[in-house]
PDB file of C-alpha atoms in Angstrom:
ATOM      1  CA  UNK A   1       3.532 -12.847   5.693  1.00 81.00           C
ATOM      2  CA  UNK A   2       1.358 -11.418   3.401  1.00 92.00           C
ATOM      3  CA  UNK A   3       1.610  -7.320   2.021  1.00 96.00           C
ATOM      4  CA  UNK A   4      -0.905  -5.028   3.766  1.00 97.00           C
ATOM      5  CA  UNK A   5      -2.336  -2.176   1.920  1.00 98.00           C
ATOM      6  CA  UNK A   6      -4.046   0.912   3.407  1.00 98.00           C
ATOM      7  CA  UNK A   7      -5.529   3.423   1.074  1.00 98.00           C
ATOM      8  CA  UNK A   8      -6.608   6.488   2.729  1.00 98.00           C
ATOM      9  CA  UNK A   9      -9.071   9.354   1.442  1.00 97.00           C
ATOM     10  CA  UNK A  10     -10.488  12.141   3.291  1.00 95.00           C
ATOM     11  CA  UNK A  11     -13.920  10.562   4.557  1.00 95.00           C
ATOM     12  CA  UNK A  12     -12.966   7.104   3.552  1.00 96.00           C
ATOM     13  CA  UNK A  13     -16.647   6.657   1.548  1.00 97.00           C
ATOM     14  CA  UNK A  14     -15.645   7.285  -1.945  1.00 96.00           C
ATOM     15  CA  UNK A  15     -12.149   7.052  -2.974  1.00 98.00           C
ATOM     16  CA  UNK A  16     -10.549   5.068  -0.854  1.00 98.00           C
ATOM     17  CA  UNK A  17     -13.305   2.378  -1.063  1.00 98.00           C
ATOM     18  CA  UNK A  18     -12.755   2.471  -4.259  1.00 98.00           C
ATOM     19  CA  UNK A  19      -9.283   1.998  -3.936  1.00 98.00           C
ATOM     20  CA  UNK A  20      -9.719  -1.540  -2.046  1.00 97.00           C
ATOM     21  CA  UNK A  21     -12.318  -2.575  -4.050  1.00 97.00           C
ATOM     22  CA  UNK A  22      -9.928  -2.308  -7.333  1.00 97.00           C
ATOM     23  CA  UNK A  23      -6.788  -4.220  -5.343  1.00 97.00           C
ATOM     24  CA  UNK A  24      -8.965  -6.554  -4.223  1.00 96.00           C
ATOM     25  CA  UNK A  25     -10.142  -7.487  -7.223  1.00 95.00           C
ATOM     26  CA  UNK A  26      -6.777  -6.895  -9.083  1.00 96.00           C
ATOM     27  CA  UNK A  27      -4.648  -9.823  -6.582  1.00 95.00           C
ATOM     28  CA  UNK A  28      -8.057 -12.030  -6.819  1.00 94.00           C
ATOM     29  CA  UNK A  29      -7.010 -11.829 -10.609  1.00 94.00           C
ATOM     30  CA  UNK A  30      -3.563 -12.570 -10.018  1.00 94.00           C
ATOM     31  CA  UNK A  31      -3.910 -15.201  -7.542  1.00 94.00           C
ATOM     32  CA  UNK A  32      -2.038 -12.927  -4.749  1.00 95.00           C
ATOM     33  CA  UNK A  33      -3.063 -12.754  -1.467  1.00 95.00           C
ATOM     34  CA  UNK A  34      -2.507  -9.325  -0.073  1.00 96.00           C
ATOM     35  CA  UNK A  35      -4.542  -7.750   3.347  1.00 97.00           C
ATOM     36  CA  UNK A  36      -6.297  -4.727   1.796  1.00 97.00           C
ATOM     37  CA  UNK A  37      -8.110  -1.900   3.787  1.00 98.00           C
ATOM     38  CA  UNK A  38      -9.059   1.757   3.313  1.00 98.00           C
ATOM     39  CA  UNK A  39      -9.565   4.461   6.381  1.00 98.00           C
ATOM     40  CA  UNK A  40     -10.187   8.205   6.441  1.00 98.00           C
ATOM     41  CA  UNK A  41      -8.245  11.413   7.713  1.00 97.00           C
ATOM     42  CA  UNK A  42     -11.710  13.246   8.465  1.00 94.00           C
ATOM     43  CA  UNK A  43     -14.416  12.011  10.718  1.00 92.00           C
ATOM     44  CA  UNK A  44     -17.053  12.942   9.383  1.00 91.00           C
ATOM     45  CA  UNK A  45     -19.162   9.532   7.864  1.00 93.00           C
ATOM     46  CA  UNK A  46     -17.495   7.313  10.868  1.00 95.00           C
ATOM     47  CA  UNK A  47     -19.100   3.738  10.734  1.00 95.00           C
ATOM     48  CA  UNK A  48     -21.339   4.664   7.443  1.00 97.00           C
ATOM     49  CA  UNK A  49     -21.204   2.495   4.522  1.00 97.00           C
ATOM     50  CA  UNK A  50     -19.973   3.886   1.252  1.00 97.00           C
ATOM     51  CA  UNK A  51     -21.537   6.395  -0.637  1.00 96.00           C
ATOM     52  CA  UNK A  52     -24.240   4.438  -2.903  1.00 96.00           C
ATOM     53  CA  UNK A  53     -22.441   5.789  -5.699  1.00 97.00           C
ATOM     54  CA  UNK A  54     -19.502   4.286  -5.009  1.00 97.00           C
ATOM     55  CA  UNK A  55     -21.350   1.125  -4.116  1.00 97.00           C
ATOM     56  CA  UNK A  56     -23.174   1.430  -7.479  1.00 97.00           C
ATOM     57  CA  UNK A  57     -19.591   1.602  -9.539  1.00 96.00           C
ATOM     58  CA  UNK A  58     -17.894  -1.071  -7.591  1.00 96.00           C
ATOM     59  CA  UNK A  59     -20.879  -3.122  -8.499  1.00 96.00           C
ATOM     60  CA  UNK A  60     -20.902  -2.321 -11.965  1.00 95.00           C
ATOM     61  CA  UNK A  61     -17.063  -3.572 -12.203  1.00 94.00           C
ATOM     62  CA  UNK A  62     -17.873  -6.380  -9.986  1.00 93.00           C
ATOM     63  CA  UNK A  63     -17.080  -6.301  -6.795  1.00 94.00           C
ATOM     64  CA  UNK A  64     -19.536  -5.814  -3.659  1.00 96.00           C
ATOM     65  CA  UNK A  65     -18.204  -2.844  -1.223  1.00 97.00           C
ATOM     66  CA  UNK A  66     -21.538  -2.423   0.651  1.00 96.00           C
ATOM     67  CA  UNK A  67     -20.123  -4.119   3.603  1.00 96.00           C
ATOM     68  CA  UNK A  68     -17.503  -1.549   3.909  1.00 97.00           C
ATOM     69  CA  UNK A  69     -17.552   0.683   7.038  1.00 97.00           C
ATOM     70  CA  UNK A  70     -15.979   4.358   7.263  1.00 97.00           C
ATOM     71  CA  UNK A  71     -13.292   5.046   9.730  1.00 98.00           C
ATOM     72  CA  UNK A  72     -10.345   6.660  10.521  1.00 98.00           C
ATOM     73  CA  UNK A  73      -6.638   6.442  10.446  1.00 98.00           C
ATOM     74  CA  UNK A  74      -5.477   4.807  13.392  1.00 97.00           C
ATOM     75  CA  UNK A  75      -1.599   5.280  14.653  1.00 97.00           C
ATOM     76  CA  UNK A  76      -1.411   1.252  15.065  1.00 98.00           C
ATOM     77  CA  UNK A  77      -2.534   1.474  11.456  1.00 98.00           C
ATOM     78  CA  UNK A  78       1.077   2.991  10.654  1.00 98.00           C
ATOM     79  CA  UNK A  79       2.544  -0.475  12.029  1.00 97.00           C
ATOM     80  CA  UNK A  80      -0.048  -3.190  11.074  1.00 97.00           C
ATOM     81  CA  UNK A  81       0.056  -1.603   7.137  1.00 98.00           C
ATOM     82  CA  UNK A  82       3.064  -2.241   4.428  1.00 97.00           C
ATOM     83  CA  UNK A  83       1.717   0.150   2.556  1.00 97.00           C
ATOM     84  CA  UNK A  84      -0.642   3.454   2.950  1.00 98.00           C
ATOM     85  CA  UNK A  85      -1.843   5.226  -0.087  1.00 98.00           C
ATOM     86  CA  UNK A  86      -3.366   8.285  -0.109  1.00 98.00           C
ATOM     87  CA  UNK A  87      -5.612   9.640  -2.665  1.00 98.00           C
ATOM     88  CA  UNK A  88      -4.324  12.779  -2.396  1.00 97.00           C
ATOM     89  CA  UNK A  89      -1.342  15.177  -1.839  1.00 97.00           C
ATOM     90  CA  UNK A  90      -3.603  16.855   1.485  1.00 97.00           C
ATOM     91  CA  UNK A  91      -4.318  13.269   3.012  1.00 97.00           C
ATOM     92  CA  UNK A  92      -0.308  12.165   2.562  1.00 98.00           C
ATOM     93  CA  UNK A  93       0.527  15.555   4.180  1.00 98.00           C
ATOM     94  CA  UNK A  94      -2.145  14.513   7.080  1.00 97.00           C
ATOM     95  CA  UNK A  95      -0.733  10.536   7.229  1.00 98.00           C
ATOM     96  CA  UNK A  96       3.131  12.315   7.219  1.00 98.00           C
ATOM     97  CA  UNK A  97       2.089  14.291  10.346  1.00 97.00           C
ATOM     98  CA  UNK A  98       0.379  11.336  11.834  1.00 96.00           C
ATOM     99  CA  UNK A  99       3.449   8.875  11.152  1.00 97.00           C
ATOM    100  CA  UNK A 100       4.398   7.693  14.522  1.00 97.00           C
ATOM    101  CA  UNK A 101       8.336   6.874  14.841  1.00 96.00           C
ATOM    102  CA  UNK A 102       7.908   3.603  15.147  1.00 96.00           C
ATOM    103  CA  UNK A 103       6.285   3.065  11.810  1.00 97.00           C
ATOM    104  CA  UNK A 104       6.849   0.307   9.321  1.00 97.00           C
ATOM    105  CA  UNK A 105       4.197   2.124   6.911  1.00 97.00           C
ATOM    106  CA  UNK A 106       5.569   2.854   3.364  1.00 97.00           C
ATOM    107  CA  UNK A 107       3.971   6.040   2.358  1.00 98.00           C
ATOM    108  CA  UNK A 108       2.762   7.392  -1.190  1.00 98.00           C
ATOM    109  CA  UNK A 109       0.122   8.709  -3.279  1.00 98.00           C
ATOM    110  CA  UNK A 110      -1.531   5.824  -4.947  1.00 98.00           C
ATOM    111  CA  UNK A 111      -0.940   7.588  -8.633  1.00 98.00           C
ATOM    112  CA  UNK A 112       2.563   7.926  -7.640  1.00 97.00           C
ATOM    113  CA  UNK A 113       2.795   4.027  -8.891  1.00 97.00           C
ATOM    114  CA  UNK A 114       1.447   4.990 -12.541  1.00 97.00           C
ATOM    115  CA  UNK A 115       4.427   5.911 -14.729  1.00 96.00           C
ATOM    116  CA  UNK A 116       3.295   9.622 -16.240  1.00 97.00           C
ATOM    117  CA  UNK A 117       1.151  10.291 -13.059  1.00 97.00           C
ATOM    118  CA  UNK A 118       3.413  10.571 -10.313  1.00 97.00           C
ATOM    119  CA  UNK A 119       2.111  13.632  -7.765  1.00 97.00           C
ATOM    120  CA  UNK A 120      -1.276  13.289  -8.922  1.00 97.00           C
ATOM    121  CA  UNK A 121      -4.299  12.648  -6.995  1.00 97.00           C
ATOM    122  CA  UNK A 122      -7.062  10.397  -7.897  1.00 97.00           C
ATOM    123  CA  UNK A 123     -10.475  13.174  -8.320  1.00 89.00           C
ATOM    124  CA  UNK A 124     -12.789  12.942  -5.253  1.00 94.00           C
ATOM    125  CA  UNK A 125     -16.219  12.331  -7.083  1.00 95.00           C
ATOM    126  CA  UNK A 126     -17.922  13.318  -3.858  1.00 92.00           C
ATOM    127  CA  UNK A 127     -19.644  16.570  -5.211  1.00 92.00           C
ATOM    128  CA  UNK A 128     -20.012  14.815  -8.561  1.00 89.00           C
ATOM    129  CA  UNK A 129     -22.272  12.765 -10.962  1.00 89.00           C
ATOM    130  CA  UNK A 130     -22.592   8.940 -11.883  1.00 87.00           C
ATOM    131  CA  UNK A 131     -19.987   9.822 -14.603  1.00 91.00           C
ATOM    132  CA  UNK A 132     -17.140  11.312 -11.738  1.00 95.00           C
ATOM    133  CA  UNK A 133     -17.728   8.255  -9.697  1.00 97.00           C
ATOM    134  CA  UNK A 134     -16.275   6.303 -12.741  1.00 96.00           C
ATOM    135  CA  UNK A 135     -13.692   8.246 -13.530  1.00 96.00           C
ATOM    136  CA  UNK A 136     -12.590   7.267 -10.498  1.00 97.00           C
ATOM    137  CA  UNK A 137     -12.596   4.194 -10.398  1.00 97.00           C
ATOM    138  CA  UNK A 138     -10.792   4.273 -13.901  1.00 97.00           C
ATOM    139  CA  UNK A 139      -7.654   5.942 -11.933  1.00 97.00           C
ATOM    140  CA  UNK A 140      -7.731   3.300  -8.521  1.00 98.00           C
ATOM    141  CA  UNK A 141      -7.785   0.516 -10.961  1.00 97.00           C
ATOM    142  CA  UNK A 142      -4.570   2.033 -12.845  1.00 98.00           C
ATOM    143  CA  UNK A 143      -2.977   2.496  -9.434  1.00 98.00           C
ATOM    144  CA  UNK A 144      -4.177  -1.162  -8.323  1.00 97.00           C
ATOM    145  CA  UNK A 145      -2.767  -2.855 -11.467  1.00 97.00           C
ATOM    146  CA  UNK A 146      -0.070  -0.799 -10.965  1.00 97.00           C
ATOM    147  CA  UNK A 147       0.607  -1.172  -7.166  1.00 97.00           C
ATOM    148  CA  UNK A 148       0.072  -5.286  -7.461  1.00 96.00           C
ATOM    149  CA  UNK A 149       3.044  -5.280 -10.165  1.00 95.00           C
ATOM    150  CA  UNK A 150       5.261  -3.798  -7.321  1.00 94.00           C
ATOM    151  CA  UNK A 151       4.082  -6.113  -5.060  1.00 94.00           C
ATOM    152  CA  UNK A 152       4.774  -9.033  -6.615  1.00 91.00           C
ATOM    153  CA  UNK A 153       7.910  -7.879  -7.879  1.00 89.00           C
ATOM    154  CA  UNK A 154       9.154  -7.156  -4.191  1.00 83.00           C
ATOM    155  CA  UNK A 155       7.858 -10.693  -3.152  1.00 71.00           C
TER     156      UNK A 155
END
């Protein structure tokens, strides 16, 4: 079976899109086939694409996330999911209170798999410019590159 990776941000239309845009792109480098999704904690931009900046960033690194719907964290997601990421130490504490017993669900902060950046959260560019947006993506890409290595060395 192929790994299953969740990343989770608060309204799932900027960081955690992000997120699976970056792994995506980073096992389609490798050759690795891993099920990648992303999900939010909050419900407020349910079944809305990404935010254009986003869109506009993933696009500019080369990959296509317009497709990409918002929604939420799910319990089945605990047992469908390897792995769920969040993007920041508020959403783990909301995905630790969610964790139903019966969860196979690893759970971290995606930074936590960067050596040097362990407890810290990737920026939510929401209420920022063009330039926060690829900051952003500078940090999921670290954790993506970063997150594949462990997958591969697990497999």
């Amino acid at each position: 079976m192929k790994p299953s990776v969740l990343f989770v941000c608060l309204g799932n239309i900027c960081r955690s899109p992000l997120a699976d845009a970056a792994l995506r792109e980073e096992a389609r480098r490798l050759g690795m086939e891993v099920e990648v999704d992303s999900a939010g904690t909050g419900d407020w931009h349910v079944g809305r694409p990404p935010d254009a900046r986003a869109v506009a960033t993933a696009k500019r690194n080369g990959v296509d996330i317009s497709h990409l719907r918002a929604r939420l964290v799910t319990p089945e997601d605990f047992r469908r999911f390897d792995h769920i990421l969040a993007l920041d130490a508020q959403n783990l504490a909301n995905l630790e209170r969610m964790q139903p017993v019966d969860s196979k669900a690893e759970l971290s902060l995606l930074l936590d798999h960067v050596e040097g950046r362990e407890g810290e959260a990737v920026a939510d560019p929401y209420y920022g410019r063009d330039e926060h947006f690829d900051a952003t993506w500078s940090d999921v890409t670290a954790g993506a590159k970063a997150l594949a290595r462990k997958i591969a060395q697990a497999e």
